[in-house]
Amino acid sequence: SFQAMIKFIDKDKENQMQQALFGGGCFWCTEAVFLQLNGVQKVVSGYAGGHTIDPNYEAICTGETNHAEVILIDFDEQQISYSQLLTVFFAIHDPTTLNRQGNDVGTQYRSVIYYFNEQQKVDAEQFIQQLKADDLNIVTELSPVPTFYAAEEYHQNFFAKNPAQGYCNFAIPPKLLKLHSQFQGLLKP
């Protein structure tokens, strides 16, 4: 029946949706970049990798919870691959500085890839090995996905909601410029 056909198509669509979980400094910055990629359906800023339950922004800023600022990305593999996401991830942050991105210092700003499955782990390991072969001292942590906590609502889509905010004006435009100059083919139309 037609109804069954629609269900089949929808189910098939669901199977193509994947998730990625990256930390590359301030989540306002990484979220702003990944939202512009074709095939990225949703980006949620949040916290992962710490030892406290249900952390909030104030707590993670102390560095005592050990959570990283991360983004949870829902993406359609038919439109963008995990490897392409990794390429953008490594291009828009510095994976050679431990617990730091520019002026942002602390464990919450660490470079981290949390993998959802063995294939993501292998892809990330290969990518890191390739960068290390180019004599880069990569400090990116690679770990299985821990519990993810969505950040407070005011952090979601922060740059779009606060384009005039000082930090955003300083930190995000250079990343977007890099994205637009190096990854034109991956951008949403």
mmCIF file of C-alpha atoms in Angstrom, residues 47-56 59-60 62-68 107-108 110 114 141 146-149:
data_model
loop_
_atom_site.group_PDB
_atom_site.id
_atom_site.type_symbol
_atom_site.label_atom_id
_atom_site.label_comp_id
_atom_site.label_asym_id
_atom_site.label_seq_id
_atom_site.Cartn_x
_atom_site.Cartn_y
_atom_site.Cartn_z
ATOM 1 C CA TYR A 47 28.654 19.037 27.952
ATOM 2 C CA ALA A 48 30.289 15.591 27.981
ATOM 3 C CA GLY A 49 33.148 13.663 29.496
ATOM 4 C CA GLY A 50 32.944 14.873 33.085
ATOM 5 C CA HIS A 51 32.249 13.172 36.374
ATOM 6 C CA THR A 52 29.214 15.063 37.653
ATOM 7 C CA ILE A 53 25.585 14.432 36.779
ATOM 8 C CA ASP A 54 23.554 17.134 35.041
ATOM 9 C CA PRO A 55 26.245 19.860 34.987
ATOM 10 C CA ASN A 56 25.477 23.494 34.254
ATOM 11 C CA ALA A 59 29.956 24.430 37.109
ATOM 12 C CA ILE A 60 31.794 23.385 33.967
ATOM 13 C CA THR A 62 35.265 26.063 37.038
ATOM 14 C CA GLY A 63 37.011 23.131 35.351
ATOM 15 C CA GLU A 64 36.209 20.986 38.377
ATOM 16 C CA THR A 65 33.557 18.820 36.651
ATOM 17 C CA ASN A 66 35.978 17.854 33.832
ATOM 18 C CA HIS A 67 33.231 18.210 31.213
ATOM 19 C CA ALA A 68 34.158 19.481 27.757
ATOM 20 C CA THR A 107 39.730 21.403 30.353
ATOM 21 C CA GLN A 108 36.270 22.423 29.101
ATOM 22 C CA ARG A 110 39.888 20.520 25.147
ATOM 23 C CA TYR A 114 33.659 11.018 21.185
ATOM 24 C CA GLU A 141 41.293 12.988 22.974
ATOM 25 C CA PRO A 146 29.881 9.372 27.391
ATOM 26 C CA THR A 147 26.634 10.825 28.720
ATOM 27 C CA PHE A 148 25.783 13.988 26.801
ATOM 28 C CA TYR A 149 24.034 16.848 28.576
#
